[in-house]
mmCIF file of C-alpha atoms and ligand atoms in Angstrom:
data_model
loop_
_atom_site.group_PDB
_atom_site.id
_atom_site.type_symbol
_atom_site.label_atom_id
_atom_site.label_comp_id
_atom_site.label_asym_id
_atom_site.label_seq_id
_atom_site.Cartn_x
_atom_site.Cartn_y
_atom_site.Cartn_z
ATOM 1 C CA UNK A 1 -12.768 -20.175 5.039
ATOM 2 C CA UNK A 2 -15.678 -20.698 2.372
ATOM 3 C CA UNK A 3 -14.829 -20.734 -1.428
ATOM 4 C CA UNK A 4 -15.416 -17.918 -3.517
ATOM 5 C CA UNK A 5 -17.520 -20.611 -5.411
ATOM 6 C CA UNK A 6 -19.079 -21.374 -2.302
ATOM 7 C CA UNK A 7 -21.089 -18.002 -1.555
ATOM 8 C CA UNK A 8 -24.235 -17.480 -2.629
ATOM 9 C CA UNK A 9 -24.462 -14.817 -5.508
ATOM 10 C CA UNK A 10 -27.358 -13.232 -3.291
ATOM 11 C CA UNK A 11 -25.508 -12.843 -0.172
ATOM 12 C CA UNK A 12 -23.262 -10.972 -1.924
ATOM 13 C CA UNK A 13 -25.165 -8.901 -4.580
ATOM 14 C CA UNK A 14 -26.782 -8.113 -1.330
ATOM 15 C CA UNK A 15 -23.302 -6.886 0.311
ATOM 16 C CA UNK A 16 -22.974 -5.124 -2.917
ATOM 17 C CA UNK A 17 -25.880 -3.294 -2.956
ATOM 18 C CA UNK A 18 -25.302 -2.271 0.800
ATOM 19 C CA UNK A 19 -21.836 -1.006 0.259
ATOM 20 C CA UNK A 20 -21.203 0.396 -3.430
ATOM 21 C CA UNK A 21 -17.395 1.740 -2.385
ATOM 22 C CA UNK A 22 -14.392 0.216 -1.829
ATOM 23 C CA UNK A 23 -10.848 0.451 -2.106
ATOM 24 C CA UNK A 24 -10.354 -3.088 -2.767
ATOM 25 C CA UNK A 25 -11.981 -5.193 -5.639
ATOM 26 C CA UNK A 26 -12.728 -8.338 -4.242
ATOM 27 C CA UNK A 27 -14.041 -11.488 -5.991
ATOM 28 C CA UNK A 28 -17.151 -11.666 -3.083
ATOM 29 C CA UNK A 29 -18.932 -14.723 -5.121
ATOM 30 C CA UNK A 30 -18.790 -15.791 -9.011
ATOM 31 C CA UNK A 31 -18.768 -13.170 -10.819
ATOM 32 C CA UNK A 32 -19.549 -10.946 -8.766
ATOM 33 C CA UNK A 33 -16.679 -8.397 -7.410
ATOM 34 C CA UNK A 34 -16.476 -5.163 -5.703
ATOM 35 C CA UNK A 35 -15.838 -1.786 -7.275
ATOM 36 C CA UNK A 36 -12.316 -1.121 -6.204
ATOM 37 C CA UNK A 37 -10.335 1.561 -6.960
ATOM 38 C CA UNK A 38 -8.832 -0.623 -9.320
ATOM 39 C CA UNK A 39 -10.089 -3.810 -11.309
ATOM 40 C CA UNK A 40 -9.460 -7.034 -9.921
ATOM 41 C CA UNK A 41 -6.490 -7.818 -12.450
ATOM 42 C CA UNK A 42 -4.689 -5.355 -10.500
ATOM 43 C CA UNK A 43 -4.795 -6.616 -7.408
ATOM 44 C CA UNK A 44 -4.415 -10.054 -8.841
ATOM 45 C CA UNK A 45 -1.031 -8.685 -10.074
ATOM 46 C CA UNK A 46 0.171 -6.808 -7.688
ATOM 47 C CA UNK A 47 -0.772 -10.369 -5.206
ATOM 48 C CA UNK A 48 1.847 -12.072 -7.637
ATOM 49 C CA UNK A 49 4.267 -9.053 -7.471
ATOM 50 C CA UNK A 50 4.689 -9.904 -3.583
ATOM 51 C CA UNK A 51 6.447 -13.559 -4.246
ATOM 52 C CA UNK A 52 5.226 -14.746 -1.565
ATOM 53 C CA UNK A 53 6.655 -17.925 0.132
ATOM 54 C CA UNK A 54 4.289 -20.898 0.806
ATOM 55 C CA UNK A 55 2.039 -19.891 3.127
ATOM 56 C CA UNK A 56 0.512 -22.826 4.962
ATOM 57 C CA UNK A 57 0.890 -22.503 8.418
ATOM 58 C CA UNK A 58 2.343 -19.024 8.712
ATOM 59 C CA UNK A 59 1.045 -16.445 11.051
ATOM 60 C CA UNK A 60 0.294 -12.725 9.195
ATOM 61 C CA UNK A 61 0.199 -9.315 9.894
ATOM 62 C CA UNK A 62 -1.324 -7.163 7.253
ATOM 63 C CA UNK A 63 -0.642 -3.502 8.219
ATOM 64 C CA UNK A 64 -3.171 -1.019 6.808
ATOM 65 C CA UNK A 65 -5.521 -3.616 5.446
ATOM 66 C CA UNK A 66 -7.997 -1.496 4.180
ATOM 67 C CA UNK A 67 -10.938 -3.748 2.657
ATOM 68 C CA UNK A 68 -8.557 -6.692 3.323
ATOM 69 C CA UNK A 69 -7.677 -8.669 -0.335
ATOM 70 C CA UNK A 70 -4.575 -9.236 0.785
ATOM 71 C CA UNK A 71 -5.603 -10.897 3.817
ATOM 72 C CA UNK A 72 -8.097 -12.874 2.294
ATOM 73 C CA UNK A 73 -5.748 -14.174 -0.149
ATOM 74 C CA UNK A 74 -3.169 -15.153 2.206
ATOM 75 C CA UNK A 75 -6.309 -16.755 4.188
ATOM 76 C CA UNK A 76 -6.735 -18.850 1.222
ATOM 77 C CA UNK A 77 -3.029 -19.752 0.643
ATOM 78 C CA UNK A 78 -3.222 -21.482 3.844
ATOM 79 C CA UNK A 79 -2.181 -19.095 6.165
ATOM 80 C CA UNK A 80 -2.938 -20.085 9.864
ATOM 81 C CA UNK A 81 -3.493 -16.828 11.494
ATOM 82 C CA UNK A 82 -3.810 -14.011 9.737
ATOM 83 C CA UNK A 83 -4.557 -10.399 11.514
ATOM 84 C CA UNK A 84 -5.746 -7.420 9.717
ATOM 85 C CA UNK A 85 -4.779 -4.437 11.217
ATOM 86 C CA UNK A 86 -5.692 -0.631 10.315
ATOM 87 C CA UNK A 87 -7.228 2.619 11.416
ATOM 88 C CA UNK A 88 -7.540 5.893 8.874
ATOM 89 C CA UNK A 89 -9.654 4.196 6.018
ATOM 90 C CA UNK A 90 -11.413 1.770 9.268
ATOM 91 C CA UNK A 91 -12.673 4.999 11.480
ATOM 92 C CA UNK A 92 -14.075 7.565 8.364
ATOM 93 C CA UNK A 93 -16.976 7.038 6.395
ATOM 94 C CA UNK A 94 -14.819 6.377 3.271
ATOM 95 C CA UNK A 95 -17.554 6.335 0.599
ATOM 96 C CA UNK A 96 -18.064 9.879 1.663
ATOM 97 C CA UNK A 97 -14.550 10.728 1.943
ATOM 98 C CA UNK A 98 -13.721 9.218 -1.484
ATOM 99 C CA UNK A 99 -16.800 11.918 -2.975
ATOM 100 C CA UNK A 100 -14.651 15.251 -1.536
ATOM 101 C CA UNK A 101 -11.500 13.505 -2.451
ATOM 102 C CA UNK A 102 -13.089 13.759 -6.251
ATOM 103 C CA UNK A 103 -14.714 17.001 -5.861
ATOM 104 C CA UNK A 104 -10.983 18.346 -4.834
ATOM 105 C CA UNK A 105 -9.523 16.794 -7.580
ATOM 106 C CA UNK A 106 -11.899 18.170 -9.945
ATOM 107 C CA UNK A 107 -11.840 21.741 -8.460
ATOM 108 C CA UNK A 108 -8.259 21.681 -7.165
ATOM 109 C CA UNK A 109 -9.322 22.650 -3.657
ATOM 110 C CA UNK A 110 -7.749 21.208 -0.664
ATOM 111 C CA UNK A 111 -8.947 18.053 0.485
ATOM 112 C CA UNK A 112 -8.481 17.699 4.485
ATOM 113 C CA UNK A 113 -7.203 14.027 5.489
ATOM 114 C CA UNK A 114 -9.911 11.320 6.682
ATOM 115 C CA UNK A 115 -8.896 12.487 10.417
ATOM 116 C CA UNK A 116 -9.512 16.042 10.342
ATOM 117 C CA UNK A 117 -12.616 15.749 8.040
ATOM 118 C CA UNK A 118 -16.091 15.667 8.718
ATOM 119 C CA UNK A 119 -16.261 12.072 7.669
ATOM 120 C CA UNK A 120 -14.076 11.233 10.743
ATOM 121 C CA UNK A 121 -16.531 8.528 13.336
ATOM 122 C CA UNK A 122 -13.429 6.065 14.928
ATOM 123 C CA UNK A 123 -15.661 5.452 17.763
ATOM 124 C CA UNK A 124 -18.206 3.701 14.684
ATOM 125 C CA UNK A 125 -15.628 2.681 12.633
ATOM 126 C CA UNK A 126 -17.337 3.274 9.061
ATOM 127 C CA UNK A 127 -14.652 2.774 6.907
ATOM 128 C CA UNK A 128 -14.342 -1.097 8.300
ATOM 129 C CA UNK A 129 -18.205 -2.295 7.345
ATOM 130 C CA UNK A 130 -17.135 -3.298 3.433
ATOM 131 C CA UNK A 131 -14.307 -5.155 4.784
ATOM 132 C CA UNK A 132 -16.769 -6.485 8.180
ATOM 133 C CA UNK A 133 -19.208 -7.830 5.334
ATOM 134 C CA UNK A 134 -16.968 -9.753 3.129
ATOM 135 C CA UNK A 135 -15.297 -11.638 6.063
ATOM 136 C CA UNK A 136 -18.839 -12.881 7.358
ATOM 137 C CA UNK A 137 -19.775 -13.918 3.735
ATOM 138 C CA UNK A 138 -16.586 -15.621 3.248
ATOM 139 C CA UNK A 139 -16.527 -17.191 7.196
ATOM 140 C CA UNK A 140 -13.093 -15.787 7.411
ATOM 141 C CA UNK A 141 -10.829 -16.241 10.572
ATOM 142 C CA UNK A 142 -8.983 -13.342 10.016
ATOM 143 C CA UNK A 143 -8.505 -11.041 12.866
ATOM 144 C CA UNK A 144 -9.093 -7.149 12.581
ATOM 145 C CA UNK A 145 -7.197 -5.207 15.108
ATOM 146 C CA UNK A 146 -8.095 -1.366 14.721
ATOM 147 C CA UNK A 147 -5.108 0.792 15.756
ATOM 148 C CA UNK A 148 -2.513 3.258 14.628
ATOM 149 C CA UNK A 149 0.283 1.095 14.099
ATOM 150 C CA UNK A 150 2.707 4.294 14.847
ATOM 151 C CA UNK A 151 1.750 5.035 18.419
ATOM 152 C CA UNK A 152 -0.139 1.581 19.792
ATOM 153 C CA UNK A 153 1.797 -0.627 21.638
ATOM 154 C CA UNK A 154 3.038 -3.709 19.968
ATOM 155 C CA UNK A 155 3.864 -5.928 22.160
ATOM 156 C CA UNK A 156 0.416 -7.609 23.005
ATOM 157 C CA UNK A 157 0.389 -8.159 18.619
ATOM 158 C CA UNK A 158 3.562 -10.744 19.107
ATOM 159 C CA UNK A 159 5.574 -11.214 15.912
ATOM 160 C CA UNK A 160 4.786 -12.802 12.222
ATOM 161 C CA UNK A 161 6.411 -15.058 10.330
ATOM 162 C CA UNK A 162 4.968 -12.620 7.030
ATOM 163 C CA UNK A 163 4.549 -9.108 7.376
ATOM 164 C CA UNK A 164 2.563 -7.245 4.287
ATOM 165 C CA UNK A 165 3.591 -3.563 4.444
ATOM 166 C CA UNK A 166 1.543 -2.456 1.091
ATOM 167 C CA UNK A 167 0.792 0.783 0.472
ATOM 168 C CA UNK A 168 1.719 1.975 3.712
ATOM 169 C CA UNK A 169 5.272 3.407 3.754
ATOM 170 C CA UNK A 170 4.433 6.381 1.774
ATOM 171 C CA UNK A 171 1.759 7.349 4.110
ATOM 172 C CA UNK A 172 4.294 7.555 6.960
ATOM 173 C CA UNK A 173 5.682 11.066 8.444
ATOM 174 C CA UNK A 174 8.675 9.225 10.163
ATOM 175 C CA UNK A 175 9.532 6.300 7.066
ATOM 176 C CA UNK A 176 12.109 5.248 8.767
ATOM 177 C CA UNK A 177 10.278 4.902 12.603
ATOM 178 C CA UNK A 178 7.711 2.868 10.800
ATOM 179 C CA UNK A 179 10.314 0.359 9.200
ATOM 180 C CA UNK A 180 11.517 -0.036 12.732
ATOM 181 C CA UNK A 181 8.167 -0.961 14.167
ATOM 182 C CA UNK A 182 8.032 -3.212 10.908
ATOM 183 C CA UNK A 183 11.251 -5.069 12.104
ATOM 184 C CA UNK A 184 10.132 -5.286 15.691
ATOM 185 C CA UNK A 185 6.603 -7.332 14.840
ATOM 186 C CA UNK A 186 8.430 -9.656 12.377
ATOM 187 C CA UNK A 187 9.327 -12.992 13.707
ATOM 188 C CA UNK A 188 13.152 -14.131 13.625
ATOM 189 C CA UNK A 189 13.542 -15.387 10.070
ATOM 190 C CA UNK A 190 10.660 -13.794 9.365
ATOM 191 C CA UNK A 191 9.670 -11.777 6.149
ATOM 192 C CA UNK A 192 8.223 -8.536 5.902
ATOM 193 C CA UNK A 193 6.914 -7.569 2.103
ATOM 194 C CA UNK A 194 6.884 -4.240 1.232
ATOM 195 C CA UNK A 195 5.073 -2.642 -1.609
ATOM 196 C CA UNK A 196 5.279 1.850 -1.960
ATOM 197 C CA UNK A 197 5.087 4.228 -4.290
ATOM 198 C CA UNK A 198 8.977 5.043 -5.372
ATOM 199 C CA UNK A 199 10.711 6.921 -8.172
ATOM 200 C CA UNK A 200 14.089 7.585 -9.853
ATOM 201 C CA UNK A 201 15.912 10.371 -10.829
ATOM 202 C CA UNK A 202 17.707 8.993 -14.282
ATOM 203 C CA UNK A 203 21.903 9.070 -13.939
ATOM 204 C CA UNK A 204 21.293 9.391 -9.947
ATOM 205 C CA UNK A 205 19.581 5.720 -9.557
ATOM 206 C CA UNK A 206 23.100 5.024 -7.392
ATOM 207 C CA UNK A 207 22.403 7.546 -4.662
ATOM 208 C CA UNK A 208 19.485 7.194 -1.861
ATOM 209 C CA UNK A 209 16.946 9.808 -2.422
ATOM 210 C CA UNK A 210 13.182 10.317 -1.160
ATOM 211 C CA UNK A 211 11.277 12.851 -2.772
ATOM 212 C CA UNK A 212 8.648 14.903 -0.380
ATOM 213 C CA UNK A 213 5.647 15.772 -0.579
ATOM 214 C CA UNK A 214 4.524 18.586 1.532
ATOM 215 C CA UNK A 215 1.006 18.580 -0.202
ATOM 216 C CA UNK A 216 -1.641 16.624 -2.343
ATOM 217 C CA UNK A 217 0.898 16.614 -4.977
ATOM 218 C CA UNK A 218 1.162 12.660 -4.940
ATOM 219 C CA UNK A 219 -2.578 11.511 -5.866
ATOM 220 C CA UNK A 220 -3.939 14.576 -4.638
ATOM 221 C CA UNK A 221 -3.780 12.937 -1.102
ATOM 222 C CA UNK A 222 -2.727 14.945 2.036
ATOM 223 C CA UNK A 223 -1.760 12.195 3.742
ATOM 224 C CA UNK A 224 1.021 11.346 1.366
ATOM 225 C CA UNK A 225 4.760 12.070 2.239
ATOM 226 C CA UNK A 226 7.474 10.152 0.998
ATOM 227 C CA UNK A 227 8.369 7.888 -1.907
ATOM 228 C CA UNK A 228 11.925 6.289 -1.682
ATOM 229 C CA UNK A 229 14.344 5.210 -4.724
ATOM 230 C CA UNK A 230 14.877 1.562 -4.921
ATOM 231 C CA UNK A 231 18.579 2.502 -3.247
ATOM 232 C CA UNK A 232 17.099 4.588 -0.222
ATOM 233 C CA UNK A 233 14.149 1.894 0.339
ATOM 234 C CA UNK A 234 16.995 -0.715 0.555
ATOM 235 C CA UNK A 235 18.980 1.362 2.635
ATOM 236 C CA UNK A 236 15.959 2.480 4.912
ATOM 237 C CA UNK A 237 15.319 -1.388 5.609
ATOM 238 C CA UNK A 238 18.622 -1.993 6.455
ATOM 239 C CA UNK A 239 18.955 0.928 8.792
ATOM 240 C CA UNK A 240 15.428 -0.153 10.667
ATOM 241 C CA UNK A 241 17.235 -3.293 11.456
ATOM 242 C CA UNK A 242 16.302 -5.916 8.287
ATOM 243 C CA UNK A 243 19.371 -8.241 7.541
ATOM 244 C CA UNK A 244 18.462 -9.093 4.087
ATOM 245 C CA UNK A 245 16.719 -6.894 2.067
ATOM 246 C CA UNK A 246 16.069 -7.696 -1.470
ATOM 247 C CA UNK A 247 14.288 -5.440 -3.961
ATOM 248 C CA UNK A 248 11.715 -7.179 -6.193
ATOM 249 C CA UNK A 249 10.877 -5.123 -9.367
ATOM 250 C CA UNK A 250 13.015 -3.604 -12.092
ATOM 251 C CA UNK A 251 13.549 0.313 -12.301
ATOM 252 C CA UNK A 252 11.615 1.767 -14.805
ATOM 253 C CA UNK A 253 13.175 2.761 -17.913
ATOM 254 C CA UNK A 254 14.754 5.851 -18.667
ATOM 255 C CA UNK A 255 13.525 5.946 -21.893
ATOM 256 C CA UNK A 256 10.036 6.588 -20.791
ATOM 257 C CA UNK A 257 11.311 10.183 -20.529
ATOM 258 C CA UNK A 258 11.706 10.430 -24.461
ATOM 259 C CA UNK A 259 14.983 10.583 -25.883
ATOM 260 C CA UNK A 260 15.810 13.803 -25.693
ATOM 261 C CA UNK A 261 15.927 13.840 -21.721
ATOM 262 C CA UNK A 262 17.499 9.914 -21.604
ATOM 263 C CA UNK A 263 19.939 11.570 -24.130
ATOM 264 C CA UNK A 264 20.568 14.679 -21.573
ATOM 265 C CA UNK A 265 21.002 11.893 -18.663
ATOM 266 C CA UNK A 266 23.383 9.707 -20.538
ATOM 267 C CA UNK A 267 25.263 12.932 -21.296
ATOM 268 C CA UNK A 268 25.738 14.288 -17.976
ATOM 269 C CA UNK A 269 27.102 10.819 -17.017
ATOM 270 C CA UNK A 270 29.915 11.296 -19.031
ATOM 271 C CA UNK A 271 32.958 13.032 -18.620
ATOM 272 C CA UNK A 272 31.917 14.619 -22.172
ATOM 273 C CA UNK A 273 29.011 16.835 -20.013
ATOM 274 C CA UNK A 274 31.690 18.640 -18.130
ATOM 275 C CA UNK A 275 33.551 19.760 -20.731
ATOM 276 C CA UNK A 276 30.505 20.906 -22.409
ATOM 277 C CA UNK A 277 28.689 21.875 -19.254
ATOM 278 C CA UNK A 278 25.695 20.023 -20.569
ATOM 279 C CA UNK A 279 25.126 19.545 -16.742
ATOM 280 C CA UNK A 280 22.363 21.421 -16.894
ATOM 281 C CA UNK A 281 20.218 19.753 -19.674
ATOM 282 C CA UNK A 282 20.377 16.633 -17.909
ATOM 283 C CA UNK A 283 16.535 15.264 -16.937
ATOM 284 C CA UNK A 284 16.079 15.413 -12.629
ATOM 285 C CA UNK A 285 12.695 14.496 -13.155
ATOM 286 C CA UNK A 286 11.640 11.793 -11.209
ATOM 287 C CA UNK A 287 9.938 8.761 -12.458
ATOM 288 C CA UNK A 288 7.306 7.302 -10.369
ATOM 289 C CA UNK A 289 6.118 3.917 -9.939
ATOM 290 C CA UNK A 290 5.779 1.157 -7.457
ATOM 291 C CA UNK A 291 8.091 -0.747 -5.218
ATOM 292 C CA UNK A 292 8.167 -4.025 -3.896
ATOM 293 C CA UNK A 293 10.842 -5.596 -1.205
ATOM 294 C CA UNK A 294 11.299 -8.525 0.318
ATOM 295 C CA UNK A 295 12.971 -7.768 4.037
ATOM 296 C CA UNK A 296 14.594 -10.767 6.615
ATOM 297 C CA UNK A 297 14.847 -10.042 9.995
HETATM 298 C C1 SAM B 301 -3.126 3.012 0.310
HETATM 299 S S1 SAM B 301 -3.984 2.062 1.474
HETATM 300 C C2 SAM B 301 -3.271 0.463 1.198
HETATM 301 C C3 SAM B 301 -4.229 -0.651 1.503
HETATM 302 C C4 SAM B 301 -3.657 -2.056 1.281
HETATM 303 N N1 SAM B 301 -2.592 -2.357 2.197
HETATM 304 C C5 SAM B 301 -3.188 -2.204 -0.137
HETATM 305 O O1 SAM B 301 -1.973 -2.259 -0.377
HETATM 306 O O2 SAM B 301 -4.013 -2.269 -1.042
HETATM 307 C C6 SAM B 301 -3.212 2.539 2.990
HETATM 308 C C7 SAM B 301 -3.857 1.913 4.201
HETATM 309 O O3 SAM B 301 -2.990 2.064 5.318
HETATM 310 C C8 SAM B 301 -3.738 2.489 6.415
HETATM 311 N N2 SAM B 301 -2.851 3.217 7.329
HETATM 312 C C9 SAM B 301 -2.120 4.317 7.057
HETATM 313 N N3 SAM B 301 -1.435 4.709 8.140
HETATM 314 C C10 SAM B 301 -1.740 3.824 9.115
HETATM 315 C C11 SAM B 301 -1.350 3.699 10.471
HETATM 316 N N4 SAM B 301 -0.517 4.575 11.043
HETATM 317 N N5 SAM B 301 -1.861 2.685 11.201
HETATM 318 C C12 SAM B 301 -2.727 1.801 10.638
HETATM 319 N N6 SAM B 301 -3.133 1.862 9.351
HETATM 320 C C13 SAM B 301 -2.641 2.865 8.606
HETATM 321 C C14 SAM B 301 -4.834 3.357 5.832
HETATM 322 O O4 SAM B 301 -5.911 3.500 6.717
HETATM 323 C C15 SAM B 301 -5.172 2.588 4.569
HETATM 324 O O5 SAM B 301 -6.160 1.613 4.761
#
């Protein structure tokens, strides 16, 4: 795999110019990186927030690779065989897709998902050009593999000795089905890293709760379901078969509610809120933010 210091800033100002949208910011030459839906710090973190192991010599799956920085980087940590597997944001014309996604957020219409829109072309596979164009520039190995990892078979994938799950779980109808087919692709003491929107409910952080999401109400994104607490994505690996499951990042702080509602939580932890019935003033709202897990098969 080339260098990012190794491309020439042409090729990719030219790969730039030919693709304006992505969902990844990517570093394609000095200097010059891709408009993500995030800047490139963020990814940078959230690269760091996985821990991963060393990574020379390891085989990887990256499920729902989207423009692929995550398999690039692992590329570039030495990985030997990296595949990049997806299928939603690979088979619509996402630049156009990501124009109605704004329009709905600005009008508060409903936005169909990539599937049933008019942006839909799997037999062209749009979506997977951005990601096409930085893997020639950067002479990448890795393998894309387009398919719904719900419903396609397996078995001809083999297992990995690092699975990246990121940004994926949420997205699933069946959470726990998917952290089953998770398990099944991960080699025998191997890892699978898991990254999804979650949230907590103050006082209740104990208990395993998902909250749903029959609409656009997460993102404004139809195709969002589920996000777990850090208890019920712990528990949800360990009932799709993980041994070890260990959850990376800290819960966030209660306080972020303002005092007043940490105050009401605190209260109706204590036997005091019974005999006051201050039950009631106690803050159920749940806090969002993201997830990560390490899980050993
Ligand atoms: C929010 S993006 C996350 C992209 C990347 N993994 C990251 O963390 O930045 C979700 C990705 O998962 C893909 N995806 C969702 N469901 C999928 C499925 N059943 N099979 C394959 N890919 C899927 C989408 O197409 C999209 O590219």
């Amino acid at each position: 795999m080339r260098a990012v210091k190794d491309v020439p800033r042409e090729d990719a100002q030219a790969v730039l110019q030919a693709y304006p949208t992505w969902y990844h910011s990517i570093e394609l030459a000095p200097d010059v990186v891709t408009s993500g839906i995030a800047p490139l710090e963020h990814w940078e973190a959230s690269l760091r927030s996985l821990q991963l192991p060393d990574m020379h010599g390891k085989s990887v799956l990256d499920i729902g690779a989207s423009d692929g920085f995550f398999s690039f980087a692992v590329e570039r940590m030495g990985a030997a065989r990296v595949v990049a597997l997806d299928y939603y944001a690979w088979s619509a014309d996402m630049a156009e897709y990501a124009k109605d996604w704004r329009e709905s957020k600005r009008t508060g219409l409903p936005l169909p998902s990539p599937q049933e829109s008019r942006h839909w072309r799997p037999d062209e596979l749009p979506g997977r050009r951005p990601f096409d164009a930085a893997r020639e520039l950067f002479a990448s190995k890795v393998e894309p593999v387009v398919g719904d990892f719900m419903t396609m078979d397996l078995t001809p994938l083999g297992r990995f000795d690092v699975v990246l799950f990121l940004g994926v779980l949420y997205h699933m109808q069946d959470p726990l089905a998917a952290l089953r087919r998770v398990a099944s692709v991960t080699a025998p003491h191997g890892l699978a890293v898991i990254e999804t929107e979650a949230m907590e409910i103050a006082g209740l952080e104990d208990r395993s709760f998902c909250e749903f999401f029959p609409g656009m109400e997460l993102n404004n994104d139809p195709t969002n379901w589920w996000a777990p607490n850090a208890t019920a994505l712990a528990g949800l690996c360990s009932a799709a078969g993980f041994r070890e499951v260990t959850i990376l990042t800290k819960r966030p702080e209660p306080r972020r509610q303002g005092r007043a509602k940490a105050l009401g939580s605190w209260l109706a932890k204590t036997s005091i809120a019974s005999k006051l019935g201050v039950g009631a003033i106690a803050d159920h709202s749940p806090l969002r933010y993201r997830a990560y897990a390490h899980a050993r098969v």
